[in-house]
Coordinates of N, CA and C and ligand atoms in Angstrom, one line a residue:
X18 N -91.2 91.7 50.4 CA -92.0 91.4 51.6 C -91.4 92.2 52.7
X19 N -92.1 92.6 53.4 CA -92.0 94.2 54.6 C -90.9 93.4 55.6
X20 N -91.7 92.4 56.1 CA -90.7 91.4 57.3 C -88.9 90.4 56.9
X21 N -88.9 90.4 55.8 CA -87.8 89.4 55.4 C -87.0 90.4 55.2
X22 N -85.9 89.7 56.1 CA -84.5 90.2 55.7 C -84.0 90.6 54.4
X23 N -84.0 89.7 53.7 CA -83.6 89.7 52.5 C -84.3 89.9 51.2
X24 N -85.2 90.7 51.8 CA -86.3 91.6 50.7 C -85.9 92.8 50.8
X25 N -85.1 93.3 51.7 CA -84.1 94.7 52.4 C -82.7 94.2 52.3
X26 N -82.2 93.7 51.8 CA -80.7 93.9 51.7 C -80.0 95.3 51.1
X27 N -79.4 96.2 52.2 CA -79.1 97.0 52.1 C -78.2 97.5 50.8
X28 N -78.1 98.4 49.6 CA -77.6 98.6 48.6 C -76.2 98.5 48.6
X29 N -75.6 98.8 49.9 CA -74.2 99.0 50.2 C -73.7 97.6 50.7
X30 N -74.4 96.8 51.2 CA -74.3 95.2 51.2 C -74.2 94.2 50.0
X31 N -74.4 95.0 49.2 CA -74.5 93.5 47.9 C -73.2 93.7 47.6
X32 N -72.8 92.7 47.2 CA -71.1 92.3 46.2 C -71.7 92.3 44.6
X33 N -72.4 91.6 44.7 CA -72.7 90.9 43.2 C -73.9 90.9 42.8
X34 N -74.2 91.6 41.7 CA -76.4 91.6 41.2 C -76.0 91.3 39.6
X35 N -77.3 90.5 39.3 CA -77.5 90.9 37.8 C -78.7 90.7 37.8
X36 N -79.6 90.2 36.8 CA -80.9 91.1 36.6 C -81.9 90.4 37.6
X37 N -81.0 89.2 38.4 CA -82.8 88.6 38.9 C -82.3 88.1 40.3
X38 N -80.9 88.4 40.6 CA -80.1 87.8 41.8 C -79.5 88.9 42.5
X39 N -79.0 88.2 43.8 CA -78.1 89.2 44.5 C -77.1 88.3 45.4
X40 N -76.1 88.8 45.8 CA -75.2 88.3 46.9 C -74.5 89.1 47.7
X41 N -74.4 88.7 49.0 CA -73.8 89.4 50.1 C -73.6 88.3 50.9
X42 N -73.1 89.0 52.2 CA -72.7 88.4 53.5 C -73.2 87.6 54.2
X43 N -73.4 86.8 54.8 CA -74.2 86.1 55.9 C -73.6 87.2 57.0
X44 N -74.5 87.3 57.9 CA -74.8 87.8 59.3 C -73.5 87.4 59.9
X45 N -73.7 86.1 60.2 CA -73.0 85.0 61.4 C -72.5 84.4 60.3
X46 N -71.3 84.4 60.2 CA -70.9 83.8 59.1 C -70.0 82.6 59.5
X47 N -70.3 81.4 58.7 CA -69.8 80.0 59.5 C -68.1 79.8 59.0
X48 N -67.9 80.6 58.1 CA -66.1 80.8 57.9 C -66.0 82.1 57.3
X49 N -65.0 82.6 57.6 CA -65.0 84.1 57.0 C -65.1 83.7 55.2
X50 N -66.1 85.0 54.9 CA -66.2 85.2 53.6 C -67.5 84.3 53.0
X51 N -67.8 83.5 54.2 CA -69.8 83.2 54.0 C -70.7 83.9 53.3
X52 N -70.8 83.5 52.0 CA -71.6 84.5 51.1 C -73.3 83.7 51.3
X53 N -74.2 84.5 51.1 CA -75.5 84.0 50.5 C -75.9 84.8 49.1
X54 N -76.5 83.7 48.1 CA -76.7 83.8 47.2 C -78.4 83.5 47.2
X55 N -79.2 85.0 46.3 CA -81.0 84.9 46.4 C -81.3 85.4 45.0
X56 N -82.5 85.0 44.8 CA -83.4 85.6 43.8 C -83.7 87.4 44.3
X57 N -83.8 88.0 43.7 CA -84.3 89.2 44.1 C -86.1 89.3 44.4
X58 N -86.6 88.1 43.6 CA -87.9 87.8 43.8 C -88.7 87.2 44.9
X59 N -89.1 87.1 46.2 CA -89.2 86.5 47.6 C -90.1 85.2 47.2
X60 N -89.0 83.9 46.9 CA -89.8 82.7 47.0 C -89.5 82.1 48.1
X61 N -90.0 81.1 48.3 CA -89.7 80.2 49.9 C -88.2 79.4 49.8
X62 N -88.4 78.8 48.4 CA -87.1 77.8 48.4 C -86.6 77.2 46.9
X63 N -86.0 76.9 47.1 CA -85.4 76.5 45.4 C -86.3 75.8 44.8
X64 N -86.8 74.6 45.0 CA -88.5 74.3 44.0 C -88.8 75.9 43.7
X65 N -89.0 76.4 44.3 CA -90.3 77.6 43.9 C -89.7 78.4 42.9
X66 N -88.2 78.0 42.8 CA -87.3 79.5 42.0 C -87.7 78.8 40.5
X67 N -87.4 79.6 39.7 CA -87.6 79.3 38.2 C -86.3 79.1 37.7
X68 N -86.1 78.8 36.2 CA -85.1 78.0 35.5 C -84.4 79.1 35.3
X69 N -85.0 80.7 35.3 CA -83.9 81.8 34.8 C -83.4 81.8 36.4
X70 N -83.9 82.0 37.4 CA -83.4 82.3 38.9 C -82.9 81.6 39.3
X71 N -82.5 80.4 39.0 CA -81.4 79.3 39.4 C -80.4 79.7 38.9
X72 N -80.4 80.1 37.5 CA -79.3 80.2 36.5 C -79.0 81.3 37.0
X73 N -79.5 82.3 37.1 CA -78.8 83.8 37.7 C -78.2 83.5 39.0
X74 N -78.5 82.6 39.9 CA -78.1 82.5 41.4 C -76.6 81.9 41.1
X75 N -76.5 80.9 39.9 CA -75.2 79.8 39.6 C -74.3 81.0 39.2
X76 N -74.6 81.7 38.0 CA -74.0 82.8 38.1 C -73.3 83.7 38.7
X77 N -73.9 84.2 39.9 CA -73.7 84.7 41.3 C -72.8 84.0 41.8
X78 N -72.8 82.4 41.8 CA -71.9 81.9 42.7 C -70.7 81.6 42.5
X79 N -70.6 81.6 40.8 CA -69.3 81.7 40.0 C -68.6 83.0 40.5
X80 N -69.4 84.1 40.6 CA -68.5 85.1 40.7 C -68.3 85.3 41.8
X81 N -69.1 84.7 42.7 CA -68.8 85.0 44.1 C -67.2 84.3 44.3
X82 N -67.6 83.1 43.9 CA -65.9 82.2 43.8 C -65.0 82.8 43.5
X83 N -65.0 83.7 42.5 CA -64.0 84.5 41.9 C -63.2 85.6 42.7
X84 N -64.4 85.9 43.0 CA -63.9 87.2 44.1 C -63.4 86.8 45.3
X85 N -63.9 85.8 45.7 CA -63.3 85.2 46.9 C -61.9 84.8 46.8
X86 N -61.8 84.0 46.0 CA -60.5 83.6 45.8 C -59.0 84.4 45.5
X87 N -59.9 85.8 45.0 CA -58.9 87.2 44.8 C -58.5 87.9 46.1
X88 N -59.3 87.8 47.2 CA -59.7 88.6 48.1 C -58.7 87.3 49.2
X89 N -59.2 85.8 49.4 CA -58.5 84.7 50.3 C -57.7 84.4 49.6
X90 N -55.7 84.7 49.6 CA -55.4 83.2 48.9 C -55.7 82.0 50.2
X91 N -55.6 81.7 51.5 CA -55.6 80.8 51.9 C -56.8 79.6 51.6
X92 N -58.1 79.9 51.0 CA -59.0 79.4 50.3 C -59.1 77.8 50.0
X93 N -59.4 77.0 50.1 CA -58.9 76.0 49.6 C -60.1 74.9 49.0
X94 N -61.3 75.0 49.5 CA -62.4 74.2 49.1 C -63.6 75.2 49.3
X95 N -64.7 74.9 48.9 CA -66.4 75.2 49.2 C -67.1 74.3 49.5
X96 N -67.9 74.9 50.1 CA -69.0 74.4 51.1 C -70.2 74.8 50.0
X97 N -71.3 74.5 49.1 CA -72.5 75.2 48.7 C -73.7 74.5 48.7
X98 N -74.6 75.1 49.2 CA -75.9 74.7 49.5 C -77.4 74.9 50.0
X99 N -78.4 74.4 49.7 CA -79.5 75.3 49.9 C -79.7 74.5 51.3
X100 N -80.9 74.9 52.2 CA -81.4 74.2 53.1 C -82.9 74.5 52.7
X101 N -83.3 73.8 52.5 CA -85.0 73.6 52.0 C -86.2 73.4 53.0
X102 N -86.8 74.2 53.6 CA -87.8 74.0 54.5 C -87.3 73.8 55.7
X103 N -88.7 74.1 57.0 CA -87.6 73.9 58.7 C -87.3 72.5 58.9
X104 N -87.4 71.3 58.1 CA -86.9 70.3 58.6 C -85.9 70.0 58.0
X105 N -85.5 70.6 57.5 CA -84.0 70.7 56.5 C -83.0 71.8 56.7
X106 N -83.9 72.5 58.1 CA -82.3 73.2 58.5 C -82.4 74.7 58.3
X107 N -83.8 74.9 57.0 CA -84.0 76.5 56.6 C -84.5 77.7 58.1
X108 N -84.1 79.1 58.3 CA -84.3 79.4 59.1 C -84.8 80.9 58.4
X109 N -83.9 81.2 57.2 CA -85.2 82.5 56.4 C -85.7 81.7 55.2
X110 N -86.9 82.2 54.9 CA -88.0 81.4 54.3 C -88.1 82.4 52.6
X111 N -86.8 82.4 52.4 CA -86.7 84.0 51.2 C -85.3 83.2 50.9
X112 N -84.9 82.0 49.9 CA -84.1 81.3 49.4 C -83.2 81.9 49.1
X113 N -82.3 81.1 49.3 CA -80.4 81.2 49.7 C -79.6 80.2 49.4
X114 N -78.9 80.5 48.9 CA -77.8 79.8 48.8 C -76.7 79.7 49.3
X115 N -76.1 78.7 50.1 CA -74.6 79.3 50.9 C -73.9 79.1 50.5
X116 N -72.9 80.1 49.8 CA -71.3 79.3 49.7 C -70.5 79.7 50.7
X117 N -69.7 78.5 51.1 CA -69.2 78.8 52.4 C -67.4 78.6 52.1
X118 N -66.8 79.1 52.1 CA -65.3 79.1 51.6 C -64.8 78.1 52.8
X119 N -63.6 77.2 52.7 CA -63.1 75.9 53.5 C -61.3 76.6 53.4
X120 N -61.0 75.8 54.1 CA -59.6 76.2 54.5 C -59.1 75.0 54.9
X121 N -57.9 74.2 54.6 CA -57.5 73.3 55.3 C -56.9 73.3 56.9
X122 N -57.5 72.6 57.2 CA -57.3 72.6 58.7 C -58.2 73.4 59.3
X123 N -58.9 73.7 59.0 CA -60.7 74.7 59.2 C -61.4 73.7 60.3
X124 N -61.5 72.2 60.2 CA -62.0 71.3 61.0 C -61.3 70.0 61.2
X125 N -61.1 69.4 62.0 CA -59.8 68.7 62.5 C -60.1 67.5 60.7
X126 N -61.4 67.1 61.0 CA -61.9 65.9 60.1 C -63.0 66.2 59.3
X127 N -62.6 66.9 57.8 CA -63.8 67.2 56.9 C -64.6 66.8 56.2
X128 N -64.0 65.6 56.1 CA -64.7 64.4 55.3 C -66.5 64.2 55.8
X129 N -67.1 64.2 53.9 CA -68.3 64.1 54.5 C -69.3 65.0 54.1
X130 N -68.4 66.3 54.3 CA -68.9 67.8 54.3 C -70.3 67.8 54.5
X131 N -71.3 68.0 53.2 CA -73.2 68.6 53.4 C -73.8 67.2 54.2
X132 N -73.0 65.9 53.9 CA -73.7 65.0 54.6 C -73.5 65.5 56.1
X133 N -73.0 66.3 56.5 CA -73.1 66.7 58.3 C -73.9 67.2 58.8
X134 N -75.1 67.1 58.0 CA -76.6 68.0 58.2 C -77.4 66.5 59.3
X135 N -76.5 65.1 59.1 CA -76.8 64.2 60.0 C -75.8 64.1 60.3
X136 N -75.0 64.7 62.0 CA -73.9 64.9 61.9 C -73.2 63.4 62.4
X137 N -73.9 62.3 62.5 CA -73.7 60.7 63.0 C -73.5 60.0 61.5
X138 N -73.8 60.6 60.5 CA -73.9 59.9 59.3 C -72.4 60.9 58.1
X139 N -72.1 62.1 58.5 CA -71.2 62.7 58.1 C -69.9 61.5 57.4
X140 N -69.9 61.2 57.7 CA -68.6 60.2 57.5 C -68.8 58.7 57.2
X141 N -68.9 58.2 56.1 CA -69.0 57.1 55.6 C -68.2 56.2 56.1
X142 N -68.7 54.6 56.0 CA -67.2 53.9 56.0 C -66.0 53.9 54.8
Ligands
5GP9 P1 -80.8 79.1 56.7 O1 -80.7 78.6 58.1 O2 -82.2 79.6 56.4 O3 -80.3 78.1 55.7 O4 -79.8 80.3 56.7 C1 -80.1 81.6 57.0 C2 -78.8 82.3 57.0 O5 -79.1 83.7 57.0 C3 -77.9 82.1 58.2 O6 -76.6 81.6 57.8 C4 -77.8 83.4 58.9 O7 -76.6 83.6 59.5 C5 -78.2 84.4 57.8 N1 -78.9 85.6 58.2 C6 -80.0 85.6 59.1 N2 -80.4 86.9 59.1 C7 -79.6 87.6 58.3 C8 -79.6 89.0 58.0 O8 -80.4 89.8 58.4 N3 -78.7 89.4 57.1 C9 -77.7 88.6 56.6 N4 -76.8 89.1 55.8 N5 -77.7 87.3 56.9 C10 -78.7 86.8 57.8
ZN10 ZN1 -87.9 88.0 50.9

């Protein structure tokens, strides 16, 4: 697609491809080493992806892990996750995956983690 970012991801931007995925950088990246993980195919959202394009993205994220971990030792946890549709948080409409690399002491109180998408409900009793 002409308009989506990530229908143009630059050749010299990808870390990691295999036959149906890709991964690189986030832009704005919410901890250093913010990878996104996509189909090479322009769907809207993970419903839309198929059984081989999930699998190739899990793939990608394994290795993304890998390399991360070679690249940070300070590394200590992941963040990973889709955001599905605008009321879920999505802002490109060409599916992603985030893995977000954690660090201790990254946020005073982490507990909770993807439940912070309701940031009043983040934290259970
Ligand atoms: P969403 O809000 O849809 O889950 O996430 C979109 C993500 O894409 C954000 O984390 C944002 O920083 C990232 N992003 C937006 N535009 C670009 C771009 O042109 N290139 C890259 N590498 N990341 C982008
Ligand atoms: Zn696209």
């Amino acid at each position: 697609m002409k308009d989506c970012p990530f229908c143009n991801i630059p050749e010299r931007d990808i870390i990691h491809e295999n036959g149906l995925a890709l991964c690189f950088l986030d832009r704005y990246p919410v901890t250093e080493g913010h990878s996104l993980i996509i189909p090479k195919r322009h769907v809207s959202g993970h419903f839309q992806a198929t059984p081989n394009e999930v699998s190739a993205i899990m793939e990608l994220a394994e290795l993304r892990k890998r390399s991360l971990l070679e690249e940070f030792s300070d590394i200590t946890g992941f963040n990973i996750g889709t955001n599905c549709g605008r009321s879920a948080g999505q802002t490109v409409f060409h599916l992603h995956w985030h893995l977000i690399p954690r660090r201790d002491g990254d946020i005073e109180d982490p507990r909770g983690g993807v439940r912070g998408v309701i940031p009043v409900k983040r934290i259970y009793p």
